[in-house]
Amino acid sequence: MKNVKKVIDFIRYNIIALVGFEAVFKLVSFLIFMPLFLHIFDFIMKVTGYSYLTFENIFSFLLNPITFIMLLFLILLMTIYTMFDITTIIVILDGSYQKKKVKVVDAIRISLHKCKKIFHFRNIPLAFLVLFMIPFLNLGLASSFISTIKIPEFINEFIFQNDILLPIFSIVVIFLSVVLFRWLYSLHYFVLEDISFKEARRKSAELGKKNHTKDWFSVELVQLALGFFYILFIILGILLIIGLDRVFANIILKSITATVIWIFIAFSFLIVTILSTPISYATISALYYFRKEKKQETIQNISFHISSENKIMNLKLRKLGIFFYLLAILFGSIFTYGLYKGSYNLNIEHIRRQEVTAHRGSSIHYPENTMSAFMAAKEEGADWIELDVQQTRDGKIIVMHDTNFKRTAGVNKHAWELTYEEIKDFDVGSFKDKKFKGEHVPLLEEVIKFAKENNIKLNIELKPTGHEENFEKNVIDIINKYSFQNSCVVTSQIYEVLKNVKEYDFHIKTVYVMSLAYGDITALQEADHFSIEATSVTQNLVDRVHKEGKELYVWTVNTEENIRKMIKLKVDNIITDNIELAKETIYSSRTSNLINEYIEFIDRIF
């Protein structure tokens, strides 16, 4: 309780300096440095000869020596920039500890001087400590560029569904937790006592000795409390607005209420964004001073004495601040003008109807890639069905995701090792539930006949293993046999497959399936459209693809939050396991707005 009071006192005493600095820092980050870092990354791609990045070429890109060196340098710059944010906050909080009012310009001057030491070779690892601490202080480091980087869902699934990788990942996380929180106070020692990173680590470990776990819980508890009060504040505010709306039902229009709620949510988020980092580091500062006092260690504070030399420095910083304000206005104006002129292509030529694709059929409730899953997908209202095809030893095209039958049929054989006669009686339903016993492996022809009869489109993904003969040709011949060209797309994660498809029949629509997409993927001419893993989809990517007259499919989107995000980004096709949720969410987005649904949700609760 005593430390909680200290945290509040630290924040309150220099609240103007903290809020002023964080507001300016985040504004400059958004308008100047974030676009700048993105341009640097694009420059790295240009220098190394990559116009786009996909899962097929990402490893060759990363293993390029030039890429490695330049990315390392870029990450170092990003972490140092984040470190400048934290250092300035520590400086202001030290002023609070000394009961001194701190001016933002003085804090920046001192912080810049402190940050210069990071360029000493022996201190560079400190920047990477800041990088590795971000996952443990994620809410508090909302300002950091690196904290915005997300691990794609397919990687998460690969780790968490792997019996070997999951324990290894858990051990690594636990190890980092133990090691990093021994160094929790390293930055404070580095900033406040002007010592090397090595010495700062040693002193941090000594200061928190026997209290590392307790300090870790204190920091994480503040993170959780901040998130909880933010949500509570939002709910109470919306309830108040709804109450006023009902009191003045004949005066205040529903649209005005929705607008007020949006403004309230945005303003609340802005406050939390500005205060999150100061609150996190106020907690660490309170623990730092408490531990120092308890051990009766000498506390070295920052001198805020303004010398004539510092006055000149402050004047230069003010001029630099004016320069950054003007630069932000310039960048902001250029962006706004670009929107006005349509340079970013936010408005597409026609209204795109978002469609829903059933991933391997209705695979939540039915065994994947089976006729029962496809029939259920039709009943649930799917516009498309996504399915995977393999080739048997006798050249038949069957519908199956894995190359091996062990998972779905309990037979440890690959598709290319068996004929269709040997495969057709395999039970691929019981692995899901005994009630689906007897489900067989369907032929592509069988599914196309079903799709034609039920007026549903097919997303046919080719999964070559290297054992096939005329794989692409055989698939296309089946499509053409049933005149199904206009009701399907042929997709693959291997670009060479799409080239082969186009060489054999240019009229077949092709889709390149990518786990990762960065840069100008529209340069891939053999792809008519693109299918991207959800965490790689951005507004810029959607706009670029649409500008080229192509469509964007997104996989695999299973939560309402992510479906709404894809709707907002205006992707063309949502590939999902939960068809009914996707259809309902798309429908509700067309007939109402998010605010009204939010109001209805709270109404139901209260």
XYZ file of C-alpha atoms in Angstrom:
606
model
C 0.000 0.000 0.000
C 2.873 2.337 0.840
C 4.481 1.702 -2.565
C 1.137 2.263 -4.318
C 0.927 5.695 -2.649
C 4.485 6.420 -3.814
C 3.576 5.524 -7.403
C 0.598 7.884 -7.302
C 2.737 10.645 -5.726
C 5.471 10.229 -8.368
C 2.936 10.565 -11.171
C 0.969 13.406 -9.596
C 3.948 15.585 -8.612
C 5.188 15.998 -12.200
C 1.991 15.088 -14.034
C 2.274 18.044 -16.435
C 5.826 17.123 -17.483
C 4.977 13.415 -17.856
C 1.785 13.953 -19.845
C 3.358 16.724 -21.932
C 6.395 14.639 -22.862
C 4.457 11.439 -23.582
C 1.881 13.268 -25.721
C 4.602 14.896 -27.826
C 6.670 11.687 -27.973
C 3.755 9.612 -29.250
C 2.711 12.286 -31.735
C 6.235 12.498 -33.146
C 6.434 8.686 -33.171
C 3.234 8.371 -35.172
C 3.789 11.213 -37.615
C 7.534 11.022 -38.178
C 9.513 8.109 -36.793
C 7.175 5.225 -37.527
C 6.917 6.153 -41.249
C 10.685 6.762 -41.226
C 11.469 3.301 -39.832
C 9.102 1.713 -42.362
C 10.876 3.558 -45.190
C 14.230 2.317 -43.865
C 12.901 -1.258 -43.941
C 11.685 -0.734 -47.516
C 15.165 0.593 -48.350
C 16.709 -2.608 -46.938
C 14.440 -4.646 -49.212
C 15.401 -2.498 -52.201
C 19.143 -2.788 -51.514
C 18.890 -6.574 -51.186
C 16.753 -6.870 -54.342
C 13.434 -7.923 -52.775
C 10.249 -6.211 -53.937
C 8.080 -8.461 -51.770
C 8.370 -10.910 -48.875
C 6.505 -14.175 -48.541
C 7.023 -17.319 -46.508
C 8.896 -18.814 -49.467
C 11.578 -16.118 -49.626
C 11.682 -14.750 -46.063
C 14.519 -17.035 -44.959
C 16.761 -16.188 -47.911
C 16.032 -12.501 -47.217
C 16.929 -12.804 -43.517
C 20.049 -14.889 -44.210
C 21.410 -12.256 -46.580
C 24.421 -10.685 -44.762
C 23.374 -7.173 -45.816
C 19.848 -7.780 -44.491
C 21.142 -9.127 -41.205
C 23.481 -6.193 -40.571
C 20.980 -3.516 -41.627
C 18.092 -5.084 -39.671
C 20.307 -5.362 -36.616
C 21.134 -1.672 -36.977
C 17.436 -0.798 -37.463
C 16.403 -2.781 -34.376
C 19.155 -1.062 -32.413
C 17.842 2.356 -33.489
C 14.292 1.383 -32.572
C 15.280 0.150 -29.127
C 17.406 3.237 -28.479
C 14.464 5.414 -29.478
C 12.261 3.467 -27.042
C 15.001 3.739 -24.437
C 14.971 7.538 -24.835
C 11.281 7.465 -23.895
C 11.940 5.400 -20.767
C 15.055 7.383 -19.771
C 13.183 10.682 -19.935
C 10.418 9.256 -17.738
C 12.983 7.988 -15.196
C 14.536 11.482 -15.122
C 11.155 13.142 -14.486
C 10.259 10.561 -11.819
C 13.576 11.219 -10.079
C 12.542 14.865 -9.953
C 9.324 13.749 -8.262
C 11.353 11.764 -5.707
C 13.360 14.926 -4.970
C 10.126 16.959 -4.774
C 11.287 19.120 -7.689
C 9.095 20.351 -10.519
C 10.727 19.297 -13.783
C 10.412 21.067 -17.122
C 10.063 18.835 -20.169
C 12.905 20.560 -21.984
C 15.251 19.951 -19.013
C 14.254 16.279 -18.834
C 14.867 15.844 -22.580
C 18.265 17.558 -22.331
C 19.370 15.258 -19.502
C 17.897 12.182 -21.201
C 19.742 12.871 -24.470
C 22.986 13.220 -22.533
C 22.336 9.917 -20.725
C 21.359 8.080 -23.914
C 24.638 9.006 -25.608
C 26.367 6.477 -23.354
C 24.480 3.644 -25.022
C 26.723 4.034 -28.078
C 29.724 2.920 -26.037
C 30.382 -0.621 -27.196
C 30.176 -2.084 -23.686
C 26.726 -0.548 -23.128
C 25.011 -1.571 -26.385
C 23.547 -4.762 -24.804
C 21.426 -2.503 -22.577
C 19.378 -1.507 -25.621
C 18.620 -5.173 -26.252
C 17.670 -5.652 -22.601
C 15.001 -3.001 -23.241
C 13.908 -5.028 -26.292
C 13.615 -8.291 -24.350
C 11.815 -6.633 -21.436
C 8.973 -5.461 -23.691
C 6.940 -8.722 -23.566
C 6.976 -8.519 -19.765
C 5.945 -4.844 -19.657
C 3.808 -4.814 -22.790
C 1.020 -2.552 -21.542
C 3.459 -0.122 -20.016
C 5.554 0.018 -23.170
C 2.661 0.774 -25.492
C 4.782 3.534 -27.018
C 7.384 1.131 -28.311
C 7.469 0.290 -32.007
C 8.729 -3.192 -31.270
C 5.804 -3.921 -28.951
C 3.473 -3.562 -31.951
C 5.069 -6.508 -33.745
C 2.814 -9.555 -33.576
C 3.748 -13.189 -34.007
C 1.548 -14.656 -36.783
C -1.169 -17.004 -35.556
C 0.144 -19.932 -37.608
C 3.484 -19.711 -35.739
C 1.668 -19.565 -32.391
C -0.372 -22.617 -33.334
C 2.752 -24.448 -34.531
C 4.475 -23.822 -31.174
C 1.520 -24.500 -28.891
C 0.401 -27.658 -30.691
C 3.895 -29.157 -30.807
C 4.731 -31.515 -27.925
C 8.445 -30.660 -28.109
C 8.412 -26.940 -28.943
C 5.872 -25.988 -26.276
C 7.999 -27.192 -23.322
C 11.096 -25.586 -24.882
C 9.215 -22.321 -25.393
C 7.922 -22.437 -21.802
C 11.419 -23.075 -20.419
C 12.836 -20.162 -22.441
C 10.094 -17.812 -21.170
C 10.664 -18.900 -17.551
C 14.429 -18.543 -17.958
C 14.090 -15.036 -19.420
C 11.690 -14.093 -16.628
C 14.172 -15.201 -13.977
C 17.184 -13.555 -15.641
C 15.583 -10.338 -16.845
C 13.826 -9.486 -13.620
C 17.152 -9.762 -11.818
C 18.116 -6.802 -14.023
C 14.881 -4.883 -13.442
C 16.686 -1.875 -11.996
C 19.580 -1.830 -14.493
C 18.230 1.136 -16.414
C 17.713 3.121 -13.214
C 21.306 2.509 -12.141
C 22.538 3.294 -15.655
C 20.609 6.571 -15.813
C 20.852 7.793 -12.233
C 24.353 6.670 -11.275
C 26.180 6.994 -14.637
C 27.702 3.529 -14.434
C 28.316 0.911 -17.137
C 25.681 -1.619 -18.109
C 27.753 -4.446 -16.600
C 27.951 -2.656 -13.258
C 24.261 -1.701 -13.493
C 23.313 -5.373 -13.942
C 25.359 -6.417 -10.948
C 23.868 -3.722 -8.721
C 20.333 -4.488 -9.918
C 20.708 -8.185 -9.085
C 22.093 -7.289 -5.659
C 19.369 -4.712 -4.944
C 16.521 -7.092 -5.660
C 18.144 -10.114 -4.041
C 15.537 -12.432 -2.457
C 12.766 -10.115 -3.704
C 12.802 -10.744 -7.474
C 9.538 -12.712 -7.467
C 7.797 -10.177 -5.233
C 8.963 -7.283 -7.440
C 7.830 -9.149 -10.575
C 4.321 -9.601 -9.123
C 4.217 -5.921 -8.114
C 5.012 -4.766 -11.660
C 2.600 -7.206 -13.329
C -0.148 -6.356 -10.826
C 0.072 -2.701 -11.853
C -0.213 -3.767 -15.519
C -3.375 -5.757 -14.764
C -4.831 -3.007 -12.588
C -4.291 -0.421 -15.322
C -6.085 -2.619 -17.856
C -8.918 -3.355 -15.428
C -9.542 0.301 -14.545
C -9.433 1.263 -18.213
C -12.177 -1.265 -19.053
C -14.190 -0.265 -15.967
C -13.851 3.416 -16.842
C -15.059 2.751 -20.383
C -18.101 0.750 -19.220
C -19.123 3.313 -16.569
C -18.749 6.159 -19.049
C -20.871 4.414 -21.670
C -23.527 3.578 -19.079
C -23.658 7.260 -18.091
C -24.038 8.349 -21.712
C -26.781 5.749 -22.326
C -28.565 6.918 -19.179
C -28.493 10.539 -20.336
C -29.721 9.449 -23.745
C -32.754 7.770 -22.181
C -33.503 10.714 -19.909
C -33.465 13.046 -22.904
C -34.802 10.485 -25.363
C -36.836 13.037 -27.273
C -33.961 15.482 -27.573
C -30.725 13.561 -28.079
C -30.604 11.497 -31.240
C -29.142 8.008 -31.255
C -26.493 9.084 -33.752
C -25.321 11.806 -31.377
C -25.107 9.263 -28.552
C -23.004 6.961 -30.726
C -20.712 9.849 -31.648
C -20.297 10.851 -27.986
C -19.420 7.252 -27.076
C -16.836 7.039 -29.851
C -15.239 10.288 -28.682
C -15.305 9.081 -25.073
C -13.652 5.746 -25.960
C -11.012 7.476 -28.104
C -10.271 10.033 -25.379
C -10.033 7.293 -22.722
C -7.674 5.283 -24.889
C -5.548 8.379 -25.470
C -5.256 8.976 -21.706
C -4.248 5.351 -21.038
C -1.740 5.411 -23.912
C -0.121 8.576 -22.540
C -0.040 7.420 -18.900
C 0.740 3.705 -19.366
C 4.523 4.022 -19.638
C 4.874 6.558 -16.779
C 2.729 4.354 -14.511
C 4.810 1.240 -15.285
C 8.089 2.994 -14.626
C 6.723 4.867 -11.624
C 6.116 1.391 -10.152
C 9.693 0.295 -10.871
C 11.033 3.634 -9.567
C 9.045 3.282 -6.330
C 10.458 -0.234 -5.837
C 13.964 1.008 -6.695
C 13.941 3.815 -4.107
C 12.224 1.576 -1.534
C 14.866 -1.147 -1.900
C 17.684 1.435 -1.765
C 16.285 3.036 1.386
C 15.708 -0.329 3.042
C 19.316 -1.378 2.373
C 20.490 2.097 3.380
C 22.275 2.532 0.053
C 23.263 5.997 -1.082
C 20.678 7.330 -3.538
C 22.239 9.380 -6.296
C 19.818 11.888 -7.770
C 19.931 13.927 -10.949
C 20.952 17.564 -10.689
C 18.429 19.862 -12.346
C 20.658 22.928 -11.856
C 20.491 25.118 -14.964
C 23.945 26.400 -15.940
C 24.565 28.949 -18.699
C 25.694 26.069 -20.913
C 22.449 24.217 -20.167
C 20.442 27.334 -20.945
C 22.012 27.404 -24.406
C 21.245 23.677 -24.755
C 17.639 24.283 -23.710
C 17.323 27.009 -26.318
C 18.607 24.601 -28.979
C 16.135 21.955 -27.810
C 13.259 24.422 -28.068
C 14.322 25.220 -31.641
C 14.572 21.482 -32.330
C 11.086 21.042 -30.857
C 9.713 23.731 -33.164
C 11.420 21.967 -36.079
C 9.755 18.642 -35.142
C 6.359 20.313 -34.766
C 6.729 21.820 -38.248
C 7.924 18.464 -39.594
C 4.921 16.710 -38.033
C 2.581 19.285 -39.563
C 4.280 18.788 -42.943
C 4.072 14.970 -42.792
C 0.489 15.133 -41.540
C -0.482 17.562 -44.303
C 1.126 15.377 -46.980
C -0.764 12.335 -45.668
C -4.075 14.245 -45.515
C -3.563 15.606 -49.034
C -2.791 12.083 -50.224
C -6.081 10.868 -48.774
C -7.908 13.762 -50.441
C -6.318 13.050 -53.832
C -6.935 9.328 -53.492
C -3.235 8.421 -53.599
C -3.797 5.738 -50.988
C -6.756 4.296 -52.856
C -8.969 4.106 -49.783
C -11.995 4.264 -52.059
C -12.236 1.360 -54.468
C -14.070 1.499 -57.762
C -16.958 -0.694 -56.726
C -18.546 -1.946 -53.542
C -16.938 -5.239 -52.669
C -19.211 -7.851 -51.173
C -17.355 -9.701 -48.467
C -17.726 -13.437 -48.838
C -17.189 -16.286 -46.400
C -15.161 -19.398 -47.149
C -15.605 -22.560 -45.074
C -12.098 -23.718 -44.159
C -11.981 -27.418 -45.124
C -15.770 -27.323 -44.959
C -17.624 -26.868 -41.694
C -14.594 -28.251 -39.867
C -15.578 -27.202 -36.328
C -18.467 -29.656 -36.103
C -17.661 -32.117 -38.927
C -14.578 -34.044 -40.060
C -12.536 -31.781 -42.346
C -12.477 -32.234 -46.129
C -15.387 -34.695 -46.139
C -18.743 -34.543 -47.895
C -20.589 -34.090 -44.584
C -18.402 -31.060 -43.804
C -19.098 -29.615 -47.265
C -22.873 -30.195 -46.992
C -22.914 -28.529 -43.575
C -20.941 -25.567 -44.961
C -23.643 -25.057 -47.568
C -26.412 -25.266 -44.946
C -24.585 -22.725 -42.752
C -24.500 -20.234 -45.607
C -20.882 -20.358 -46.803
C -20.216 -18.691 -50.149
C -17.103 -20.765 -50.785
C -15.565 -24.022 -49.588
C -11.794 -24.275 -49.173
C -10.385 -27.753 -49.719
C -6.987 -29.374 -50.247
C -6.100 -31.876 -52.951
C -3.462 -34.587 -53.240
C -2.614 -37.049 -56.005
C -2.722 -40.828 -55.518
C -0.277 -43.327 -56.973
C -2.646 -44.000 -59.877
C -3.100 -40.274 -60.645
C -6.485 -39.704 -58.999
C -7.094 -36.299 -57.395
C -8.415 -36.749 -53.865
C -9.503 -34.208 -51.274
C -7.241 -34.332 -48.217
C -5.094 -31.847 -46.275
C -2.276 -34.025 -44.900
C -0.012 -36.022 -47.172
C -0.253 -38.881 -44.677
C -3.450 -40.640 -43.536
C -2.301 -41.253 -39.959
C -4.085 -38.296 -38.326
C -7.453 -38.652 -40.052
C -7.644 -42.369 -40.913
C -5.116 -43.983 -38.564
C -3.156 -45.385 -41.518
C 0.527 -44.493 -41.672
C 0.708 -44.247 -45.460
C 1.135 -41.309 -47.843
C -1.287 -40.475 -50.646
C 1.332 -41.096 -53.335
C 1.990 -44.613 -52.007
C -1.589 -45.850 -52.502
C -4.132 -46.146 -55.304
C -7.602 -44.719 -54.928
C -9.005 -48.245 -54.688
C -6.908 -48.725 -51.555
C -7.895 -45.313 -50.148
C -11.624 -45.085 -50.864
C -12.730 -47.253 -47.927
C -10.611 -45.453 -45.322
C -12.662 -44.115 -42.407
C -11.768 -40.397 -42.148
C -14.692 -39.442 -39.908
C -14.154 -41.324 -36.650
C -11.110 -39.246 -35.685
C -13.560 -36.355 -35.205
C -16.375 -38.325 -33.585
C -17.617 -41.905 -33.720
C -20.921 -40.703 -35.176
C -19.050 -39.836 -38.400
C -17.763 -43.376 -38.849
C -17.739 -44.360 -42.499
C -16.910 -40.943 -43.985
C -14.685 -41.556 -46.999
C -11.987 -39.592 -48.777
C -13.823 -37.778 -51.605
C -12.553 -37.318 -55.130
C -12.275 -33.756 -56.443
C -14.817 -34.685 -59.141
C -17.309 -35.685 -56.456
C -16.976 -32.327 -54.688
C -17.243 -30.316 -57.914
C -20.488 -32.120 -58.796
C -21.849 -31.277 -55.339
C -20.723 -27.628 -55.670
C -22.400 -27.224 -59.085
C -25.669 -28.669 -57.813
C -25.661 -26.383 -54.761
C -24.332 -23.230 -56.421
C -21.319 -22.919 -54.146
C -17.772 -21.942 -55.177
C -14.568 -23.857 -54.458
C -11.148 -22.742 -53.299
C -8.969 -25.657 -54.447
C -5.523 -25.668 -52.843
C -2.826 -27.787 -54.486
C -0.361 -29.291 -52.028
C 2.405 -30.878 -54.113
C 4.915 -33.226 -52.476
C 7.226 -33.872 -55.442
C 5.813 -37.347 -56.037
C 3.079 -36.205 -58.451
C 2.947 -36.431 -62.228
C 1.109 -33.737 -64.197
C -0.526 -32.659 -60.950
C -1.657 -29.207 -62.093
C -2.801 -30.539 -65.489
C -4.942 -33.280 -63.924
C -6.653 -30.813 -61.565
C -7.377 -28.330 -64.370
C -8.682 -31.084 -66.660
C -11.239 -32.031 -63.987
C -12.284 -28.382 -63.567
C -12.697 -27.943 -67.323
C -14.505 -31.271 -67.685
C -17.359 -29.903 -65.552
C -17.110 -26.320 -66.932
C -16.355 -25.121 -63.421
C -13.731 -22.491 -64.345
C -15.866 -19.510 -63.305
C -16.854 -21.004 -59.957
C -13.462 -21.834 -58.503
C -9.945 -20.633 -57.857
C -6.809 -22.767 -57.816
C -4.507 -21.867 -54.953
C -1.096 -22.877 -53.644
C 1.617 -21.820 -51.227
C 4.182 -22.569 -53.945
C 4.396 -19.874 -56.610
C 5.836 -22.307 -59.186
C 2.541 -24.237 -59.052
C 0.640 -21.104 -60.107
C 3.061 -20.621 -63.007
C 2.385 -24.181 -64.154
C -1.387 -23.607 -63.912
C -1.203 -20.433 -66.000
C 1.037 -22.075 -68.592
C -1.474 -24.890 -69.059
C -4.664 -22.779 -68.930
C -4.361 -19.019 -68.612
C -8.109 -18.637 -67.908
C -7.993 -20.472 -64.579
C -8.076 -18.013 -61.651
C -5.067 -18.459 -59.380
C -4.495 -17.414 -55.759
C -1.111 -17.271 -54.019
C -1.401 -18.446 -50.390
C 1.058 -16.678 -48.088
C 1.834 -16.917 -44.385
C 3.790 -13.672 -44.660
C 3.352 -10.810 -47.103
C 5.392 -7.631 -47.165
C 6.270 -5.259 -49.965
C 4.880 -5.226 -53.490
C 3.331 -8.681 -53.743
C 1.294 -7.471 -56.719
C 4.496 -7.887 -58.753
C 3.711 -11.621 -58.698
C 1.930 -11.654 -62.039
C 0.931 -15.321 -62.064
C -1.331 -14.724 -59.048
C -4.758 -13.302 -59.910
C -5.534 -12.863 -56.217
C -3.830 -13.358 -52.852
C -4.652 -15.340 -49.708
C -2.876 -13.948 -46.643
C -2.567 -15.116 -43.019
C -4.649 -12.729 -40.903
C -1.855 -11.178 -38.816
C -0.044 -10.037 -41.981
C -3.011 -8.060 -43.320
C -2.790 -4.261 -43.151
C -4.819 -1.438 -44.660
C -1.906 -0.583 -46.938
C -1.750 -4.167 -48.236
C -5.503 -4.307 -48.868
C -5.424 -0.965 -50.708
C -2.433 -1.989 -52.830
C -4.030 -5.279 -53.865
C -7.356 -3.591 -54.650
C -5.603 -0.867 -56.622
C -4.316 -3.583 -58.955
C -7.873 -4.882 -59.386
C -7.127 -8.043 -57.401
C -8.823 -9.580 -54.383
C -7.562 -10.432 -50.912
C -8.564 -13.612 -49.101
C -7.672 -13.879 -45.390
C -7.140 -17.040 -43.330
C -7.967 -18.396 -40.761
C -10.252 -15.882 -39.006
C -12.235 -17.453 -36.159
C -12.982 -14.775 -33.539
C -15.574 -12.025 -33.756
C -12.918 -9.410 -33.008
C -10.730 -10.519 -35.920
C -13.706 -10.908 -38.261
C -14.739 -7.309 -37.483
C -11.184 -6.193 -38.117
C -11.217 -7.855 -41.555
C -14.595 -6.289 -42.322
C -13.205 -2.876 -41.427
C -10.143 -3.470 -43.635
C -12.524 -4.387 -46.490
C -10.909 -7.704 -47.381
C -12.802 -9.656 -50.034
C -13.002 -13.135 -48.597
C -12.871 -14.348 -44.987
C -11.700 -17.945 -44.620
C -12.959 -19.344 -41.331
C -13.781 -22.466 -39.354
C -16.806 -20.703 -37.821
C -19.085 -19.965 -40.773
C -22.176 -18.924 -38.812
C -20.213 -16.412 -36.707
C -18.612 -14.895 -39.796
C -21.935 -14.604 -41.673
C -23.718 -13.092 -38.662
C -20.896 -10.612 -38.052
C -20.839 -9.489 -41.685
C -24.616 -9.158 -41.709
C -24.680 -7.139 -38.496
C -21.955 -4.842 -39.845
C -24.160 -4.049 -42.830
C -27.330 -3.390 -40.830
C -26.007 -1.653 -37.733
C -22.846 -0.211 -36.277
C -20.462 -1.329 -33.585
C -21.581 1.301 -31.100
C -25.226 0.230 -31.230
C -24.164 -3.371 -30.666
C -21.967 -2.285 -27.770
C -24.933 -0.449 -26.240
C -27.177 -3.480 -26.714
C -24.534 -5.721 -25.112
C -24.324 -3.509 -22.018
C -28.131 -3.291 -21.922
C -28.301 -7.081 -21.768
C -25.814 -7.192 -18.888
C -27.491 -4.500 -16.777
